[in-house]
Short mmCIF file of C-alpha atoms in Angstrom, two decimals:
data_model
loop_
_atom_site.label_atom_id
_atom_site.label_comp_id
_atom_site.label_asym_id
_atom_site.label_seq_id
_atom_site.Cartn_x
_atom_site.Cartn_y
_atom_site.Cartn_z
CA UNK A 7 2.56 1.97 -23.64
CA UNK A 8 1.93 2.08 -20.19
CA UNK A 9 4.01 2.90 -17.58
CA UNK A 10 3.50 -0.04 -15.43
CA UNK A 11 1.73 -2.79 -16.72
CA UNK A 12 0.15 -6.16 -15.47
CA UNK A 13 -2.56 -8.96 -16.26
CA UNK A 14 -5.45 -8.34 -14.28
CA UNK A 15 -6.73 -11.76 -14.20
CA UNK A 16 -8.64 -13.34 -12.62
CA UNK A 17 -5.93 -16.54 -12.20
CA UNK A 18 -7.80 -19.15 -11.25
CA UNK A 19 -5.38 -22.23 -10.20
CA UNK A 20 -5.90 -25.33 -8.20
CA UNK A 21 -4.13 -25.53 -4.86
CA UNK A 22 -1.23 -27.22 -4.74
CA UNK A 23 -0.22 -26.10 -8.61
CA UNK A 24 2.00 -23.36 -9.52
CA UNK A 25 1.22 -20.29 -10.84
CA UNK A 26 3.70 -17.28 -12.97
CA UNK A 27 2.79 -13.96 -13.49
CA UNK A 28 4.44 -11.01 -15.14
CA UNK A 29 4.33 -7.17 -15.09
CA UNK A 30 5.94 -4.68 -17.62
CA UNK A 31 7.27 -1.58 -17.43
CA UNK A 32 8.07 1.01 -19.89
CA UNK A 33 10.89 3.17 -18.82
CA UNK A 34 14.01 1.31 -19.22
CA UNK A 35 15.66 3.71 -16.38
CA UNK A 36 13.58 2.28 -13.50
CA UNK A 37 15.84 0.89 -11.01
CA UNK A 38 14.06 -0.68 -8.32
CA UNK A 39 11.44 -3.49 -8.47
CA UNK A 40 8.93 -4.71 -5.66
CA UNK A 41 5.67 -7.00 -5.40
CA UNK A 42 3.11 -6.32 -2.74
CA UNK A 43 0.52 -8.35 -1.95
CA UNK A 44 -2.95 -6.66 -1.34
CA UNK A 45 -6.19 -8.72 0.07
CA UNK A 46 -9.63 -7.69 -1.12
CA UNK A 47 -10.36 -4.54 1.00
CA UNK A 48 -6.93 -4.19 2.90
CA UNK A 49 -3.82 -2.23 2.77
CA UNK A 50 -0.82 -3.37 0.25
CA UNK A 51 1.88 -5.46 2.03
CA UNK A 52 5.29 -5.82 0.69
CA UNK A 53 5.63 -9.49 -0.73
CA UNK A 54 9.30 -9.02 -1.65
CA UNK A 55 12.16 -7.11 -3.76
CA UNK A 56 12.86 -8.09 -6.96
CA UNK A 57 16.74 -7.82 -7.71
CA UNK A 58 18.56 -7.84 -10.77
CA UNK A 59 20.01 -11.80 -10.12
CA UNK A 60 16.50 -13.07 -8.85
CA UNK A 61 15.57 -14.14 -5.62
CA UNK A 62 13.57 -16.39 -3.64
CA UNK A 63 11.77 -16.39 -0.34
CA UNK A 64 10.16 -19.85 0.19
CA UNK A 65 7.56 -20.34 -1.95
CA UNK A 66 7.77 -17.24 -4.15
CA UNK A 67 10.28 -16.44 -6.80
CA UNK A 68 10.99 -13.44 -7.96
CA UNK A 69 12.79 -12.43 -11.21
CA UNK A 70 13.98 -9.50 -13.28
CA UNK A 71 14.42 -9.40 -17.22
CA UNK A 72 15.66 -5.66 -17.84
CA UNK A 73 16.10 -6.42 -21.39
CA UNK A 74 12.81 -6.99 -22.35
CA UNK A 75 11.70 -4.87 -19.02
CA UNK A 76 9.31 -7.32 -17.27
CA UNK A 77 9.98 -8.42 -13.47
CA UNK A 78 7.32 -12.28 -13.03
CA UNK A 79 6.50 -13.62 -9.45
CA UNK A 80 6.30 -17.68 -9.40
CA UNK A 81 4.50 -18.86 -6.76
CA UNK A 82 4.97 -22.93 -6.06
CA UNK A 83 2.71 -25.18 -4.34
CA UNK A 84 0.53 -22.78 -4.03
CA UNK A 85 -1.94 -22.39 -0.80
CA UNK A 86 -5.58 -21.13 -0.52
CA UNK A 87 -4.45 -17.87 1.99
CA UNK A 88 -2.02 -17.00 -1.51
CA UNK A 89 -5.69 -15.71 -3.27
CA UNK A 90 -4.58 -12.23 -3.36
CA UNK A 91 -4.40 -9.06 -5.88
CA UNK A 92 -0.52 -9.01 -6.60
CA UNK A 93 0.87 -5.27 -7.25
CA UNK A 94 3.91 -4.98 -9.15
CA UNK A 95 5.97 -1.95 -8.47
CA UNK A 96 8.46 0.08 -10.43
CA UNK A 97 10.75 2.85 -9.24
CA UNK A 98 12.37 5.34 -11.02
CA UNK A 99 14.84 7.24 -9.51
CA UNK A 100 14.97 10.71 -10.17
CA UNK A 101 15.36 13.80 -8.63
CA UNK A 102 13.18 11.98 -5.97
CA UNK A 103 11.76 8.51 -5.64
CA UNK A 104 8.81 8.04 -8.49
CA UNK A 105 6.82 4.99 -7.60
CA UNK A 106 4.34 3.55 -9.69
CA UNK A 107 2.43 0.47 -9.12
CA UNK A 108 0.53 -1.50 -11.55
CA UNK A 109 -3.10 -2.26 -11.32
CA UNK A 110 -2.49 -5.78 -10.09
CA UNK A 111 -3.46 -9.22 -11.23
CA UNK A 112 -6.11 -11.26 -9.06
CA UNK A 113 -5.38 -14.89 -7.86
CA UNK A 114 -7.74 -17.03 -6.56
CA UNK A 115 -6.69 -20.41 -5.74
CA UNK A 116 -9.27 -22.80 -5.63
CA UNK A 117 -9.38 -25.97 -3.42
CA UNK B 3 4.99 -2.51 16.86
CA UNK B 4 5.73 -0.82 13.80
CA UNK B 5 2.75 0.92 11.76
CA UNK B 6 1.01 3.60 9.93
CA UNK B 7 -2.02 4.32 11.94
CA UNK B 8 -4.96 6.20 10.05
CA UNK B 9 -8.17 7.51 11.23
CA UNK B 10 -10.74 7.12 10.64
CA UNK B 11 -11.36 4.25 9.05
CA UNK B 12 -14.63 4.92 7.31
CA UNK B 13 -16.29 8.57 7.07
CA UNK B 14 -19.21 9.63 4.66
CA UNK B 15 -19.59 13.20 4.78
CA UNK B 16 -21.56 15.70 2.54
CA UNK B 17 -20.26 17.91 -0.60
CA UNK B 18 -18.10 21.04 0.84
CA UNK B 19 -18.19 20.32 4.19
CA UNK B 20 -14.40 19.86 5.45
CA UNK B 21 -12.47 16.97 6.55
CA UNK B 22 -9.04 15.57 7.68
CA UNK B 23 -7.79 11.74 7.65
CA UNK B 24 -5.10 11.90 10.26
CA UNK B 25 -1.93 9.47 9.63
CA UNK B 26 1.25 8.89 11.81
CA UNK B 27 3.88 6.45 11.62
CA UNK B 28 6.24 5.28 14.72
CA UNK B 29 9.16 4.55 12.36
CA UNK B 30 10.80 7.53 12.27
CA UNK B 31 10.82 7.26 8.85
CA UNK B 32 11.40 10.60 6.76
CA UNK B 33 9.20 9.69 3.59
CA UNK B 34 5.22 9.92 3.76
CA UNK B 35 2.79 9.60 1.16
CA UNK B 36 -0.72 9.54 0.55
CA UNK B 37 -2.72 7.42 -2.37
CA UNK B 38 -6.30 6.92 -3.43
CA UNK B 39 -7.58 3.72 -4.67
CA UNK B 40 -10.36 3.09 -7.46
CA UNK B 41 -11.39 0.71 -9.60
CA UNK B 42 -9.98 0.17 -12.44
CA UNK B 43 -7.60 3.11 -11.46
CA UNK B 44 -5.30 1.50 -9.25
CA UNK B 45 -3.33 3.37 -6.26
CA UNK B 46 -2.81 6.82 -7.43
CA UNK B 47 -0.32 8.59 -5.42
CA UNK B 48 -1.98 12.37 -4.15
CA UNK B 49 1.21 14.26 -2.12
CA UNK B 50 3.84 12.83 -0.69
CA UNK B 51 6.58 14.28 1.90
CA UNK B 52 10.77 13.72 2.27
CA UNK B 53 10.39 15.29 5.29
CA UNK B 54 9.66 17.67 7.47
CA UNK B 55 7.84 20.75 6.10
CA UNK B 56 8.80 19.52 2.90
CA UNK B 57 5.67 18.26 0.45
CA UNK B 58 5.12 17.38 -3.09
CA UNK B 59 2.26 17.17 -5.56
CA UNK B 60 1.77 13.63 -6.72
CA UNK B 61 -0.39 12.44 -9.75
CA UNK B 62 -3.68 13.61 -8.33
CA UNK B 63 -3.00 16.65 -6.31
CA UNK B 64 -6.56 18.49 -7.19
CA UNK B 65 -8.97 18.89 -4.05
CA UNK B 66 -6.10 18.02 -1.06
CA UNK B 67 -3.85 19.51 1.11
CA UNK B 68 -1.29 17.85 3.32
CA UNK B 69 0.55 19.18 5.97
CA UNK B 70 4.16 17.95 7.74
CA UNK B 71 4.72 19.71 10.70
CA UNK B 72 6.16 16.61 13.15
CA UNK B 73 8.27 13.69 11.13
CA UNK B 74 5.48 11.28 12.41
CA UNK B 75 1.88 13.05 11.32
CA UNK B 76 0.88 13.75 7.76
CA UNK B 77 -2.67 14.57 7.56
CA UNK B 78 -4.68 14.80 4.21
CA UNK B 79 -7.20 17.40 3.97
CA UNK B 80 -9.95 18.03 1.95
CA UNK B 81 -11.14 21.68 2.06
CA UNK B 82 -14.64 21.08 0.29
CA UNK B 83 -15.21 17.42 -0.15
CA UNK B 84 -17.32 16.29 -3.65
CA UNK B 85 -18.08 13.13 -4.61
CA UNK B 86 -15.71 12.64 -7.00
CA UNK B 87 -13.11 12.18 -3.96
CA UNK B 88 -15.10 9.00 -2.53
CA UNK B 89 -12.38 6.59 -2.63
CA UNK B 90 -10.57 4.05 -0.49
CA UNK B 91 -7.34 6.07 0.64
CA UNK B 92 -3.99 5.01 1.82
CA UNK B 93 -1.24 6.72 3.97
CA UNK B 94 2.26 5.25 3.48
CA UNK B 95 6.12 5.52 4.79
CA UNK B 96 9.10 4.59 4.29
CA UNK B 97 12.65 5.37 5.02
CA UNK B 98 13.02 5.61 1.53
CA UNK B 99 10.14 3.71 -1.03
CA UNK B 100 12.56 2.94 -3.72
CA UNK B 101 15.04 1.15 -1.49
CA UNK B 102 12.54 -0.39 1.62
CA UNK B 103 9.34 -0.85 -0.13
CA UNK B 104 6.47 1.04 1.93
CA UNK B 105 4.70 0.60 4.60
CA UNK B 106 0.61 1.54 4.41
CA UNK B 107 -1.67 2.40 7.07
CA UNK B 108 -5.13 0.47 7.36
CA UNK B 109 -6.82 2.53 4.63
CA UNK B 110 -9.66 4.93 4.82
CA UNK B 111 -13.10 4.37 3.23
CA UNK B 112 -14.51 7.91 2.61
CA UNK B 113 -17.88 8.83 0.65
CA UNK B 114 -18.67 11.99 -0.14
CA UNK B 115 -22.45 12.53 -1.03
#
């Protein structure tokens, strides 16, 4: 199984609708949890955290599920500038920080 | 502002002839890291740094060299360029990736023919 592991689409979703992706991850020691956001030919941007309770930053909710070891991003009402490669990233903390990102799923919302 | 400033932003360059993609942060952040990007490969990380005059081998540490002399510079180097290492590449920092998330630089395009 792969370490990190995600969809890689292409999502294609109508603005306006919502749209829920997931990423797994095979170590069940990983400890911290991120999403980036990364537009076609530019750096990755850090979207948001993902904590163990779930959280939410305006449109975007994030959400963790260590038992079955998947972390999902829900996007609502989504928008035309969300069309996007989302990155889901996994840390494992060890002797030092051991971050590995997944190969991202595409989104292209469509108006 | 805050950023990751890398030059330059595109290079092609020919096999074995040496290069350097110069990165510094104004963060004063202790943690720097390189990555390449492919297709179908995702980021990959190549060395990465805690701090000063302290680097690490990533995943992909074949063909580079990094250097941390100054908490804000971390240049990659590639001693004899082939085209295997054409690749979009990424400099990062953080004041610690697991906690903060990172922040990347603009990326640099290189092609090595």
């Amino acid at each position: 199984r792969k370490e990190v592991e995600q969809d890689p689409g292409p999502f294609n979703v109508p603005e306006g609708a919502t749209v829920a992706f997931n990423c797994t991850y095979s170590n069940s020691a990983s400890q911290s949890f991120f999403w980036y956001r990364q537009d076609c030919r530019k750096e990755p941007k850090l979207l948001m955290s993902v904590y163990s309770s779930g959280n939410e930053d305006g449109r975007f909710t994030a959400q963790l599920n260590r038992a079955s070891q998947y972390i999902s991003l829900l996007i609502r009402d989504s928008k035309l500038s969300d069309s996007a490669t989302y990155l889901c990233v996994v840390n494992y903390r060890g002797r030092d920080d051991k971050i590995i990102f997944g190969k991202g799923t595409r989104l292209h919302i469509l108006p | 502002e805050a950023q990751v400033t890398q030059n330059p932003r595109y290079l092609i360059t020919v096999t074995g002839k040496k290069l350097t993609v110069t990165c510094s942060q104004n963060m004063n952040h202790e943690y720097m890291s390189w990555y390449r990007q492919d297709p179908g490969l995702g980021l990959r990380q190549i060395y990465y740094s805690m701090n000063v005059e302290v680097t690490d081998k990533g995943d992909v540490p074949e063909g580079y060299k990094v250097s941390r002399k100054e908490k804000r510079n971390f240049p990659l180097i590639l001693e004899s360029p082939s085209p295997n290492q054409t690749s979009l590449y990424f400099c990062a920092s953080s004041l610690s990736p697991g906690v903060y998330g990172y922040t990347f630089g603009s990326g640099t395009r290189l092609t090595v023919v």
